Coordinates of C-alpha atoms and ligand atoms in Angstrom, one line a residue:
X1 CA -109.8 -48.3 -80.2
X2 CA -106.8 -45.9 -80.1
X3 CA -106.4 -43.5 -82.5
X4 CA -102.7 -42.8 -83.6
X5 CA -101.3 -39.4 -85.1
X6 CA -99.6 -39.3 -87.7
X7 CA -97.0 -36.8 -88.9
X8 CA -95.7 -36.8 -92.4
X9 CA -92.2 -35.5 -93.1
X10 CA -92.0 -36.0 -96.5
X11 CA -91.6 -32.5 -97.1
X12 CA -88.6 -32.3 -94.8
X13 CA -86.7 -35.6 -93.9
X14 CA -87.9 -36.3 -97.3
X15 CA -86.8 -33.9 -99.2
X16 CA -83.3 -33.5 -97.2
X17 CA -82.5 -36.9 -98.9
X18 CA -80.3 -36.7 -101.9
X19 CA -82.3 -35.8 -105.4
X20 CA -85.4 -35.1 -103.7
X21 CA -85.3 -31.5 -103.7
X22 CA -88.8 -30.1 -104.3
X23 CA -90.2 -27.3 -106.1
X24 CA -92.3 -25.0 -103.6
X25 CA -95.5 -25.8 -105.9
X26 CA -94.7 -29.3 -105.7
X27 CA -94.4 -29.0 -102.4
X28 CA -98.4 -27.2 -101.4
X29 CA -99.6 -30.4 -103.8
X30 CA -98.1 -32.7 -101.7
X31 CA -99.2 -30.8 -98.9
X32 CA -102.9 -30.4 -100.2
X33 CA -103.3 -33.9 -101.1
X34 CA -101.2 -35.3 -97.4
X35 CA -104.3 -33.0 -96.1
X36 CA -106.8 -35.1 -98.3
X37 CA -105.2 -38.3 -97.0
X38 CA -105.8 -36.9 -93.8
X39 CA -102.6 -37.1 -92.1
X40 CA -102.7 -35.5 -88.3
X41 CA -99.9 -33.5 -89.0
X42 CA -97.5 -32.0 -91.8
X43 CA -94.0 -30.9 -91.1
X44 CA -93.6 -28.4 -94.1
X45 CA -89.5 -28.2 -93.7
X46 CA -86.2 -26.2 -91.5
X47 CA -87.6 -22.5 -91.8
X48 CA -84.4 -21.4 -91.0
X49 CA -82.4 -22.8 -93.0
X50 CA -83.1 -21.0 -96.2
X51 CA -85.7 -18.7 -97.6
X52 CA -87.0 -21.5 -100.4
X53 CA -87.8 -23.5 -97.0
X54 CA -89.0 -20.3 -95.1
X55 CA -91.4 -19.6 -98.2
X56 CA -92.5 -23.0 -98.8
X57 CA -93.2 -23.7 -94.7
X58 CA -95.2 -20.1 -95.0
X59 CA -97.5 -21.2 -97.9
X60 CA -98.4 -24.4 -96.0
X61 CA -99.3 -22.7 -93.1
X62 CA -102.0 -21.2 -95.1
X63 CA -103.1 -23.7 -97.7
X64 CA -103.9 -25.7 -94.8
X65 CA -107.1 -26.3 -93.2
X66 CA -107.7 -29.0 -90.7
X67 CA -104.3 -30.5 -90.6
X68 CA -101.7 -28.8 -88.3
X69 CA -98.3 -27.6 -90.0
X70 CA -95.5 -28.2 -88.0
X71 CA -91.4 -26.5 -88.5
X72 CA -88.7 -27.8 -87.5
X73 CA -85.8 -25.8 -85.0
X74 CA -82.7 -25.7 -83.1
X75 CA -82.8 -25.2 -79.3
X76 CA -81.8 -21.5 -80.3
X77 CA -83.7 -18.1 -80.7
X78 CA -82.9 -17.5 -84.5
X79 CA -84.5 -20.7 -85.6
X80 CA -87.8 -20.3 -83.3
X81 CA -88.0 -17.0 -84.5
X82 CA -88.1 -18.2 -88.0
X83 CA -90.4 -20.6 -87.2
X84 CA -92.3 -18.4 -85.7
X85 CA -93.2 -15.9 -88.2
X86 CA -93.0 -19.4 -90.9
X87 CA -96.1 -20.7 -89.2
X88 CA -97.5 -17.2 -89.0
X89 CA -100.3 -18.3 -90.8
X90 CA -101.2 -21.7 -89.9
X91 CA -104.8 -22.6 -88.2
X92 CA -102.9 -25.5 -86.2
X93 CA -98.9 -24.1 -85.7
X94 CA -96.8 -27.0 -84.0
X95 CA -93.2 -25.8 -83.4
X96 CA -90.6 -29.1 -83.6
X97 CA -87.7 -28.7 -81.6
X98 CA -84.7 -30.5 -81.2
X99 CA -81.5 -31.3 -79.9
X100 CA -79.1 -34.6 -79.8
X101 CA -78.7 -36.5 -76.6
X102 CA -76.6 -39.5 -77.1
X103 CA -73.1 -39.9 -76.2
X104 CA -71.9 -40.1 -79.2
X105 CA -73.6 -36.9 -80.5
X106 CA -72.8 -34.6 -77.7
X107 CA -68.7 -35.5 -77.7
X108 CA -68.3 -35.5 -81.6
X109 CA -71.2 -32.8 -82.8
X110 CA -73.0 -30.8 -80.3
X111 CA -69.4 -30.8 -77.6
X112 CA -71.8 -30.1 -74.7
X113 CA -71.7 -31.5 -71.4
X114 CA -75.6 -33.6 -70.6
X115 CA -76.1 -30.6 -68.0
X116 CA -75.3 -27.8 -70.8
X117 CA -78.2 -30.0 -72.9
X118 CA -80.7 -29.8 -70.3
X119 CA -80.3 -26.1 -69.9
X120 CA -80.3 -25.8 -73.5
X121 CA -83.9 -27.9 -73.5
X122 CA -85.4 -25.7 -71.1
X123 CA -84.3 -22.6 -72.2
X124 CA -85.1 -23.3 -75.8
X125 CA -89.0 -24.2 -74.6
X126 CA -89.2 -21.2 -72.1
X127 CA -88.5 -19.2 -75.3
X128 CA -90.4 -20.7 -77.7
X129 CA -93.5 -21.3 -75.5
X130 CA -94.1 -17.0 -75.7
X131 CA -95.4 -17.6 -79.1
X132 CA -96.8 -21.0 -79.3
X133 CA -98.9 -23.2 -77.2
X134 CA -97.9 -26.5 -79.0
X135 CA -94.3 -27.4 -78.8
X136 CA -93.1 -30.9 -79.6
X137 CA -89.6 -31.8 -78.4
X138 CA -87.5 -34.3 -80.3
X139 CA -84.5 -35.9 -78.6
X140 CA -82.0 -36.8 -82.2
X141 CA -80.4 -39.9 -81.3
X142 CA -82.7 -40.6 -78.6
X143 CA -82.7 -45.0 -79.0
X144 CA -78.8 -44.7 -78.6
X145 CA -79.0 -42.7 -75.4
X146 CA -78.7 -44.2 -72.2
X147 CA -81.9 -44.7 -70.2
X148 CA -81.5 -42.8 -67.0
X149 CA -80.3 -39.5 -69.5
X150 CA -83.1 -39.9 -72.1
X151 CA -85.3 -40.4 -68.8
X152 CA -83.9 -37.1 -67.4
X153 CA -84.2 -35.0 -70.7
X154 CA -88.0 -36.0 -71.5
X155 CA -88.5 -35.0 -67.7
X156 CA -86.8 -31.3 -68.2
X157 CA -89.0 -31.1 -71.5
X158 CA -92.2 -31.7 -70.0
X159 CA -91.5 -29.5 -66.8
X160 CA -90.5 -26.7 -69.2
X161 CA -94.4 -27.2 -71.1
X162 CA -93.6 -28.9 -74.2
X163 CA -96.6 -31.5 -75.3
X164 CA -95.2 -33.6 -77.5
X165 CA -92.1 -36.0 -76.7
X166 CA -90.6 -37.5 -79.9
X167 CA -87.5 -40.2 -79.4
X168 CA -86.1 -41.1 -82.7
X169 CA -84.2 -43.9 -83.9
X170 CA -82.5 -41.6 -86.3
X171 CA -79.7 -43.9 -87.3
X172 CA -82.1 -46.9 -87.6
X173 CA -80.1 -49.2 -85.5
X174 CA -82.9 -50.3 -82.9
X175 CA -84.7 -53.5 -83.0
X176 CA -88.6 -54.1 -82.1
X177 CA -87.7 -55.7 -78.6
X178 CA -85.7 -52.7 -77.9
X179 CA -87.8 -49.8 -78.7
X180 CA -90.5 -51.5 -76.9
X181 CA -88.1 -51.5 -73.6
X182 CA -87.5 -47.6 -74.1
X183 CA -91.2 -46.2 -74.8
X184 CA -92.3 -48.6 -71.7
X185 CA -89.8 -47.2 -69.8
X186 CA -89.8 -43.3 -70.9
X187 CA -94.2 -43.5 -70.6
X188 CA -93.7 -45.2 -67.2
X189 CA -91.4 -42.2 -66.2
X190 CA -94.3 -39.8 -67.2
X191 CA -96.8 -41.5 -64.6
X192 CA -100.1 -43.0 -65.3
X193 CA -102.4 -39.4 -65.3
X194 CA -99.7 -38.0 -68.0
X195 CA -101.1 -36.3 -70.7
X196 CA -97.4 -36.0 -72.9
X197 CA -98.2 -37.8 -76.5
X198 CA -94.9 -40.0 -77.1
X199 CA -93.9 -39.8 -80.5
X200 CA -92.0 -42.6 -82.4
X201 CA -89.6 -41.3 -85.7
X202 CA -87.5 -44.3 -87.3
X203 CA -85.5 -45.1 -90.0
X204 CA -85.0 -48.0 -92.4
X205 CA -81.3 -49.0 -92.4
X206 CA -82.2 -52.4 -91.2
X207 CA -85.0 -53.0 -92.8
X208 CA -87.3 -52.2 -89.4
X209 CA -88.8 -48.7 -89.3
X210 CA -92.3 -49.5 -89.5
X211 CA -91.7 -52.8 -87.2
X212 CA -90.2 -50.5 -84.8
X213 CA -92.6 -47.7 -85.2
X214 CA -95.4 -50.3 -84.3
X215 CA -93.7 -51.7 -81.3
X216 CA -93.3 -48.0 -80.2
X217 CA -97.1 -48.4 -80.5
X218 CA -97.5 -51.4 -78.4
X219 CA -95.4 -49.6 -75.1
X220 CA -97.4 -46.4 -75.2
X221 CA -96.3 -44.4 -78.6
X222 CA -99.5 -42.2 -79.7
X223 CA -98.0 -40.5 -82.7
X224 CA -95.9 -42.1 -85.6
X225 CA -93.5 -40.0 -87.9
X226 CA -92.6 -40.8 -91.3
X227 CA -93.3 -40.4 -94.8
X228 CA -94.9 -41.4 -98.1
X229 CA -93.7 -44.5 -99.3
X230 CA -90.8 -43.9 -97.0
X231 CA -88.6 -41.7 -98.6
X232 CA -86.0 -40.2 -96.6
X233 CA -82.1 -40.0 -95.5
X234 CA -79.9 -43.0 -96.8
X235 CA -82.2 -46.1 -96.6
X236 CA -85.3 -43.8 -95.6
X237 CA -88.1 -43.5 -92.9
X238 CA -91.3 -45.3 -91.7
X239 CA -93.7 -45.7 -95.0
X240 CA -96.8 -43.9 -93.4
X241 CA -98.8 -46.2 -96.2
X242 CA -97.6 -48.9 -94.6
X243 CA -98.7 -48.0 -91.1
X244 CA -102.2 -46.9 -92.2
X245 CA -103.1 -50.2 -93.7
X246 CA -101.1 -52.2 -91.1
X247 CA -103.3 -50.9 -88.5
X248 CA -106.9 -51.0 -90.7
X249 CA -106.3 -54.9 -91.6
X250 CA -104.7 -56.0 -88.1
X251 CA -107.2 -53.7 -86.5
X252 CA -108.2 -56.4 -83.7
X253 CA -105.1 -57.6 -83.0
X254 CA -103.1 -54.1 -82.7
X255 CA -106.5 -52.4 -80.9
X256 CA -105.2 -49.1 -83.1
X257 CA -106.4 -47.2 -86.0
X258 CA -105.4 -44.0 -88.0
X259 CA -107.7 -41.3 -89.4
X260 CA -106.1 -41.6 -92.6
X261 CA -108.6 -42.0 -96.0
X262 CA -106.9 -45.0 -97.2
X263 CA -109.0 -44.4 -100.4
X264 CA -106.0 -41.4 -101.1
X265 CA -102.9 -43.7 -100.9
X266 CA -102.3 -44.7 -103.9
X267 CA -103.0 -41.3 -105.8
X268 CA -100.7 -39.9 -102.7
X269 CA -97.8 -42.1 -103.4
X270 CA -98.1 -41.9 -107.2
X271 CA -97.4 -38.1 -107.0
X272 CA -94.7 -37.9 -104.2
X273 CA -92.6 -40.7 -106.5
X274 CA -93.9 -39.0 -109.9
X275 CA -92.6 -35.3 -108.4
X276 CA -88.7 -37.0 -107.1
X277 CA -88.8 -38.7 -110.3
X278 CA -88.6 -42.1 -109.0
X279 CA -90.5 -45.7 -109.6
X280 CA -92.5 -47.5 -107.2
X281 CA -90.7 -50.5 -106.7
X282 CA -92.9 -53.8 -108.3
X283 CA -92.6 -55.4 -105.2
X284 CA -93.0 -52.4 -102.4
X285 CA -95.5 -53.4 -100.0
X286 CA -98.9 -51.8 -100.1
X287 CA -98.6 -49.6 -103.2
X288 CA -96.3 -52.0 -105.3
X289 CA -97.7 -53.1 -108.9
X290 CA -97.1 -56.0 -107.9
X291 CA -98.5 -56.1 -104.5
X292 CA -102.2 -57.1 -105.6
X293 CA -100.7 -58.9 -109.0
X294 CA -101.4 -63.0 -108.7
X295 CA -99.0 -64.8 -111.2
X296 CA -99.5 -68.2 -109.8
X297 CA -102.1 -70.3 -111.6
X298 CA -103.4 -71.7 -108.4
X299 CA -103.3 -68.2 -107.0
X300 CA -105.2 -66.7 -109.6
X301 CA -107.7 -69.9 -109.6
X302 CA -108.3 -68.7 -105.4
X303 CA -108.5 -65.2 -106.6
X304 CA -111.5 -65.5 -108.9
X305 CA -113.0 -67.8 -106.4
X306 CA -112.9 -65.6 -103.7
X307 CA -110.7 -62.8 -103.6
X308 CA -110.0 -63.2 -99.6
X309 CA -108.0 -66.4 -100.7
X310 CA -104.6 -64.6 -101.3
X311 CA -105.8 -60.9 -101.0
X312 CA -105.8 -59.1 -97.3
X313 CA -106.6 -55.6 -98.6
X314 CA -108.4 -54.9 -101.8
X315 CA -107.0 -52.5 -104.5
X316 CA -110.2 -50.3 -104.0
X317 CA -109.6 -49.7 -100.3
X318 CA -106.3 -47.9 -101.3
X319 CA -107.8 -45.9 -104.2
X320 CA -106.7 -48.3 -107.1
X321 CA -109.5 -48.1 -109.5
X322 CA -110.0 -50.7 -112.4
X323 CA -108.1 -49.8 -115.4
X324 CA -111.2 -50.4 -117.8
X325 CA -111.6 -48.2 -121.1
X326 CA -114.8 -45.7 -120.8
X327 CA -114.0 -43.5 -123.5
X328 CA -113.1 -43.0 -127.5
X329 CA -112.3 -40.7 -130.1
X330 CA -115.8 -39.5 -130.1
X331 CA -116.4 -39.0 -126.2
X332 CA -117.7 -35.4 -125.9
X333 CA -116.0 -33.0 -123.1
X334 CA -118.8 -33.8 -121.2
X335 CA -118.9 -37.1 -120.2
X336 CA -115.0 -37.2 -120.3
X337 CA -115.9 -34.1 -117.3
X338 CA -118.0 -37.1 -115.4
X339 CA -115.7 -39.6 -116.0
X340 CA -113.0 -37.6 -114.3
X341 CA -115.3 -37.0 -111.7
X342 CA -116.0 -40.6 -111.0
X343 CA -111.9 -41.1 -110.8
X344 CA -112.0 -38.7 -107.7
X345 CA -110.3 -35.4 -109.7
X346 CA -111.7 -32.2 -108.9
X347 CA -110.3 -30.5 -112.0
X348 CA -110.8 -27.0 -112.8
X349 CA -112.4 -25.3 -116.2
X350 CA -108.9 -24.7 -117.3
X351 CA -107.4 -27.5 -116.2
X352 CA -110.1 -29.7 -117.9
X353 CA -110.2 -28.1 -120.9
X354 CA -106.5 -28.7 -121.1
X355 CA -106.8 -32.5 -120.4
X356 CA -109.7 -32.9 -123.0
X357 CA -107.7 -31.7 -125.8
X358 CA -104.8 -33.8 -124.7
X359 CA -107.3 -36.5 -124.6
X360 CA -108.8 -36.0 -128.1
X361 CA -104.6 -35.4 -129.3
X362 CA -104.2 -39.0 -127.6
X363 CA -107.3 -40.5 -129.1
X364 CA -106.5 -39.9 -132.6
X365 CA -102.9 -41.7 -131.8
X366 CA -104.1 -44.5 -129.8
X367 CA -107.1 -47.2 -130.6
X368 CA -107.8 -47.1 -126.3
X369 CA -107.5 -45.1 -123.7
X370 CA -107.8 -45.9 -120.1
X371 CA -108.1 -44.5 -116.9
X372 CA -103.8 -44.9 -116.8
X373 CA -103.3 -43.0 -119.5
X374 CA -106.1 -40.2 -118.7
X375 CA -104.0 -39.8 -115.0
X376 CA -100.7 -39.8 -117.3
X377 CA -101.7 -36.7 -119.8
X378 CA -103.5 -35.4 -116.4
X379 CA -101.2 -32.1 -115.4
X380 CA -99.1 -33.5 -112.2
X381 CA -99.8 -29.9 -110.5
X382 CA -102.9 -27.6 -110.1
X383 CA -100.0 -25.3 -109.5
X384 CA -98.0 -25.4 -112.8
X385 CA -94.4 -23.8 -112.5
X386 CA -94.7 -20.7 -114.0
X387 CA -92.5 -19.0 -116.7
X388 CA -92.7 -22.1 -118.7
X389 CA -89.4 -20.3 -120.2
X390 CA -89.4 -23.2 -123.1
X391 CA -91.8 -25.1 -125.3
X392 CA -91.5 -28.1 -127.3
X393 CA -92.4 -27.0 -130.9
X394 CA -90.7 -29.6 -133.1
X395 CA -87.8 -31.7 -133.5
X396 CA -86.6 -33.7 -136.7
X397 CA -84.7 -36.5 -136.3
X398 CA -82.4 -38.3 -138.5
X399 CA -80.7 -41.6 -137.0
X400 CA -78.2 -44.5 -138.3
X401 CA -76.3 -47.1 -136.7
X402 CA -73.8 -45.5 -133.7
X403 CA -75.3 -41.9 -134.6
X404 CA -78.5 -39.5 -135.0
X405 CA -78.8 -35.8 -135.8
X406 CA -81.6 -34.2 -134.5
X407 CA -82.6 -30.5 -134.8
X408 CA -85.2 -29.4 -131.9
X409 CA -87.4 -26.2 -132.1
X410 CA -88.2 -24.6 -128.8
X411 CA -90.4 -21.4 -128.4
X412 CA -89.3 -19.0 -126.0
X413 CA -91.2 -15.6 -125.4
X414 CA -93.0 -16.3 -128.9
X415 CA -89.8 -16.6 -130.9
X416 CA -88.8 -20.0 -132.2
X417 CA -84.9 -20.8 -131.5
X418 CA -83.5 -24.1 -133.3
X419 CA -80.8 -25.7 -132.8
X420 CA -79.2 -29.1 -134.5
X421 CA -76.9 -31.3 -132.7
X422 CA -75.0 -34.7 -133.6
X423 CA -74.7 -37.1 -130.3
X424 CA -74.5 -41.4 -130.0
X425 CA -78.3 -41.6 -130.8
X426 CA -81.5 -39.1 -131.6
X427 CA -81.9 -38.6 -127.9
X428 CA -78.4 -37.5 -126.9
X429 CA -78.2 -35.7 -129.9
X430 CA -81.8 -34.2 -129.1
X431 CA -80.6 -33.0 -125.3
X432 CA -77.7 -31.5 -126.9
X433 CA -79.4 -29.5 -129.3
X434 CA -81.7 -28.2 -126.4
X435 CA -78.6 -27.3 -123.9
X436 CA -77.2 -25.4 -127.0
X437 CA -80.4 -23.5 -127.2
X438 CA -80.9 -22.7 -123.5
X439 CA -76.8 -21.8 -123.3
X440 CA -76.8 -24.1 -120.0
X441 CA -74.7 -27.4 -119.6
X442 CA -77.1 -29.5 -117.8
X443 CA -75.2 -32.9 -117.6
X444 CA -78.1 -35.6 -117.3
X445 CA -77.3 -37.6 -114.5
X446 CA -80.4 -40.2 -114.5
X447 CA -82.8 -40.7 -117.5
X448 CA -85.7 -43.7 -117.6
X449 CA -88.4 -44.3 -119.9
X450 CA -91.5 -46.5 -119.3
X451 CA -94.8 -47.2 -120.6
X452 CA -98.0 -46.2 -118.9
X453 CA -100.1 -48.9 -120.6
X454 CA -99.3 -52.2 -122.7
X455 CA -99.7 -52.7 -126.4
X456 CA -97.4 -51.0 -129.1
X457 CA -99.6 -47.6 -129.1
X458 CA -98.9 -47.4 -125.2
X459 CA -98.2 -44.0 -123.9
X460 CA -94.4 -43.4 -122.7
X461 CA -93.2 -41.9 -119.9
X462 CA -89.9 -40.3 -119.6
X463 CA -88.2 -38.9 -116.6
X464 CA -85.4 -37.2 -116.2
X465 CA -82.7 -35.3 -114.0
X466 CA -80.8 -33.0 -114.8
X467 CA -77.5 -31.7 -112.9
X468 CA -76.2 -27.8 -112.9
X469 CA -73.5 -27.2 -110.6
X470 CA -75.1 -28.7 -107.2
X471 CA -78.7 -28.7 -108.1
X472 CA -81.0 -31.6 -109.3
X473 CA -83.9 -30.4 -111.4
X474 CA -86.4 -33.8 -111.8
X475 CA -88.8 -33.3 -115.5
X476 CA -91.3 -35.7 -116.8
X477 CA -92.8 -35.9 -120.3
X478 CA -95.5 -37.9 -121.7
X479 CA -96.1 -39.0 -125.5
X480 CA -96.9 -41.8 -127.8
X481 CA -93.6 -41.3 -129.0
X482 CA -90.4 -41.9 -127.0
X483 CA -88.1 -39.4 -128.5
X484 CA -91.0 -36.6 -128.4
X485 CA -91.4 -37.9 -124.3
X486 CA -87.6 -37.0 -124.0
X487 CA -87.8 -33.9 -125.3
X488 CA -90.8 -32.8 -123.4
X489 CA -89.3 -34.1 -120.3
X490 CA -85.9 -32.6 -120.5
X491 CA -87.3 -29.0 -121.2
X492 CA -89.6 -29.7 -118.2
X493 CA -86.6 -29.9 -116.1
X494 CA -84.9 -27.0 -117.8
X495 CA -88.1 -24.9 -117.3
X496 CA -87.5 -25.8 -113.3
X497 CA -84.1 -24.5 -113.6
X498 CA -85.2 -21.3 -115.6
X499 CA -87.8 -20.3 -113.1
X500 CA -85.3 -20.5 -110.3
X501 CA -83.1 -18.4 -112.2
X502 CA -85.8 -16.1 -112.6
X503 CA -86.9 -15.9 -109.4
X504 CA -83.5 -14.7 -108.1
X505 CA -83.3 -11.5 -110.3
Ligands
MN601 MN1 -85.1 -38.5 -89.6

């Protein structure tokens, strides 16, 4: 069986797509719990590009254990220094560089002749091999550059000691039929005793990442780039979950398999889309709602039969638990603790005592609660942002057909500012009464609310971004009551904002 790498870049093609800017605690989460999946290797972001990406590649680097941290660089000296002293840290450093080599490219961005971008490879990896011994080289571009030239740069990479060869469809334009033609020829070109790992990095304009990604596969690919449920530049990247349980249920026909714990998908996926404030789409393969759902009479007829009628995977094997009620109003703390347990969270004192109370709050509201709604009131971060600047103390709302007043209460460094505000309805009125207590003009730009659970007690879930100048701050919120979700997610996001602001003085 061959064993295929896998390297996430959620944290960095990811997050360089529009509204998915991350927080750097979001960020070690996501790279704690990648680690848990047990992904091959993380690339933790562009050290050079700013110092919230320096920071955020540095902490990686030394949160994590088994799993190599890679950074991404130019072919020039400023960004592998940066890289350099990023992955200071790191148990497994992997430097990623890279450099466009279609035609295309080198006329209209990089205006260098093929030679200058040869020299450019090697002197970039005679450079950067002082200071590390694994160097992956990625050619941007590479499907839409001509064989014999694509051929010519992966030889000048190699010669010059880098390990990893990475040829990306990075406008997602290739088809299966082609990307199989290039990695057979490229891993031809590296003769049969080669030990160069070929690295495949697609994206999803046409609808064909993770088709491609496998074909790269089939010629000779040993690595596989992408991210959690795909997120990415315009239409995204390879969905890694798709990969990992594409290879574990066609193991015998692909002869492949990943080291991933598929068991951590789901919980994965939940809080990369929960953290860019974005909804799993019903119908998205693998980790959809829908994708184990059987609506169909004689579906669901097969289903209780046998469940192999209609189902290839089970929910279990990608960490779905059942959503059956264990606990009440009179559970004690601790056999809500062993409960928790038996979900898979390691949870600690604080953090549990913090859930429990929220549980006991939400038990007094709500008839049942279920393992949803314990994962909803469940703090998204072991890392909470700091200089929580504002919290929620109360609102009153007073609403009428086309119009709502609502006066909202926030504590800030133990003083309680309110504010009241008129707006269309109690929650504009409501985010307006907040902006005029933080003095900011956050404009919202996206807002959605959703229950957790069904029935009329269900909990909701609100989240929101919020626009200031350039930036996108994502918050969430949680209640049994909508307005009172709003609220708590809107001064979530302004808390982002406030610690930023913060963080600069
Ligand atoms: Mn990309």
């Amino acid at each position: 069986m061959r064993q295929i790498k896998l390297l996430d870049t959620t944290l960095r093609d990811g997050e360089q797509s529009p509204g998915c800017s991350m927080h750097i605690n979001e960020k070690l989460e996501i790279a704690e719990t990648l680690e848990k999946l047990n992904i091959d290797i993380i690339e933790a972001g562009f050290p050079v590009i700013s110092d919230g990406d320096f920071k955020a590649v540095y902490e990686i680097a030394k949160l994590l254990k088994t799993t190599t941290a890679a950074a991404l660089a130019r072919c020039r000296k400023i960004d592998v220094d940066a890289a350099r002293d990023a992955l200071a840290p790191a148990a497994f450093p992997r430097l990623h560089l890279f450099i466009a080599t279609s035609p295309i490219h080198l006329e209209y961005k990089l205006k260098m002749t093929e030679e200058q971008v040869l020299e450019a490879i090697s002197e970039s990896i005679n450079y950067a091999k002082k200071f590390f011994k694994e160097i992956q080289f990625s050619f941007e571009d590479a499907c839409r550059t001509p064989l014999p030239f694509l051929i010519k740069a992966t030889k000048t990479a190699v010669d010059a000691g880098a390990k990893i060869i990475n040829l990306p469809d990075t406008v997602g334009y290739i088809t299966p039929d082609e990307i199989y033609n290039i990695f057979s020829s490229v891993k031809a070109s590296l003769g049969e005793n080669s030990d160069v790992v070929l690295s495949t990095h697609n994206h999803d304009d046409l609808g064909l990442a993770v088709a491609n990604s496998i074909a790269a596969v089939r010629a000779g690919a040993d690595q596989i780039e992408g991210t959690v449920t795909g997120i990415g530049e315009r239409a995204g990247n390879t969905a890694l979950e798709e990969i990992i349980m594409g290879f574990k249920t066609r193991k015998a026909f692909y002869g492949c398999d990943t080291a991933a714990n598929t068991k951590m998908i789901y919980r994965t996926c939940k809080l990369v889309t929960g953290i860019i404030g974005r909804k799993i789409p019903p119908n998205k393969a693998v980790v959809g709602e829908n994708a184990f759902a059987h609506e169909a009479g004689i579906h669901q007829h097969g289903v209780l039969e046998s469940p192999s009628t209609y189902e290839i995977m089970t929910p279990e094997s990608i960490g779905i638990t059942n959503n059956k009620l264990l606990l009440g109003k009179h559970s004690g703390r601790h056999a809500f603790a062993a409960e928790i347990k038996k979900m898979g969270y390691e949870l600690d004192a604080a953090t549990l005592d913090y859930t429990f109370k929220k549980f006991k709050d939400l038990a007094d509201k709500k008839k049942t609660v279920s393992k949803l709604d314990i994962e909803a009131i469940m703090p998204k971060l072991s890392r909470p942002i700091s200089n929580r600047m504002y919290a929620l103390d109360n609102y009153e709302a007073s609403s009428f057909k086309g119009g709502a007043s609502v006066q909202v209460s926030l504590i800030s460094n133990d003083e309680v500012i309110s504010e009241t505000a008129s707006g269309d309805g109690p929650v504009d009125a409501a985010f307006k009464a907040i902006n005029n207590i933080t003095g900011y003009d956050f404009a919202l730009e996206d807002f959605a609310i959703h229950s957790v659970t069904e029935g009329k007690d269900a909990l909701g879930e609100s989240v929101i971004k919020l626009r200031l100048g350039d930036k996108l701050f994502t918050g969430r919120g949680v209640s049994t009551d909508v307005l009172e979700s709003a609220i708590l997610a809107y001064v979530n996001a302004v808390n982002k904002h406030m610690e930023e602001v913060t963080d600069e003085q």
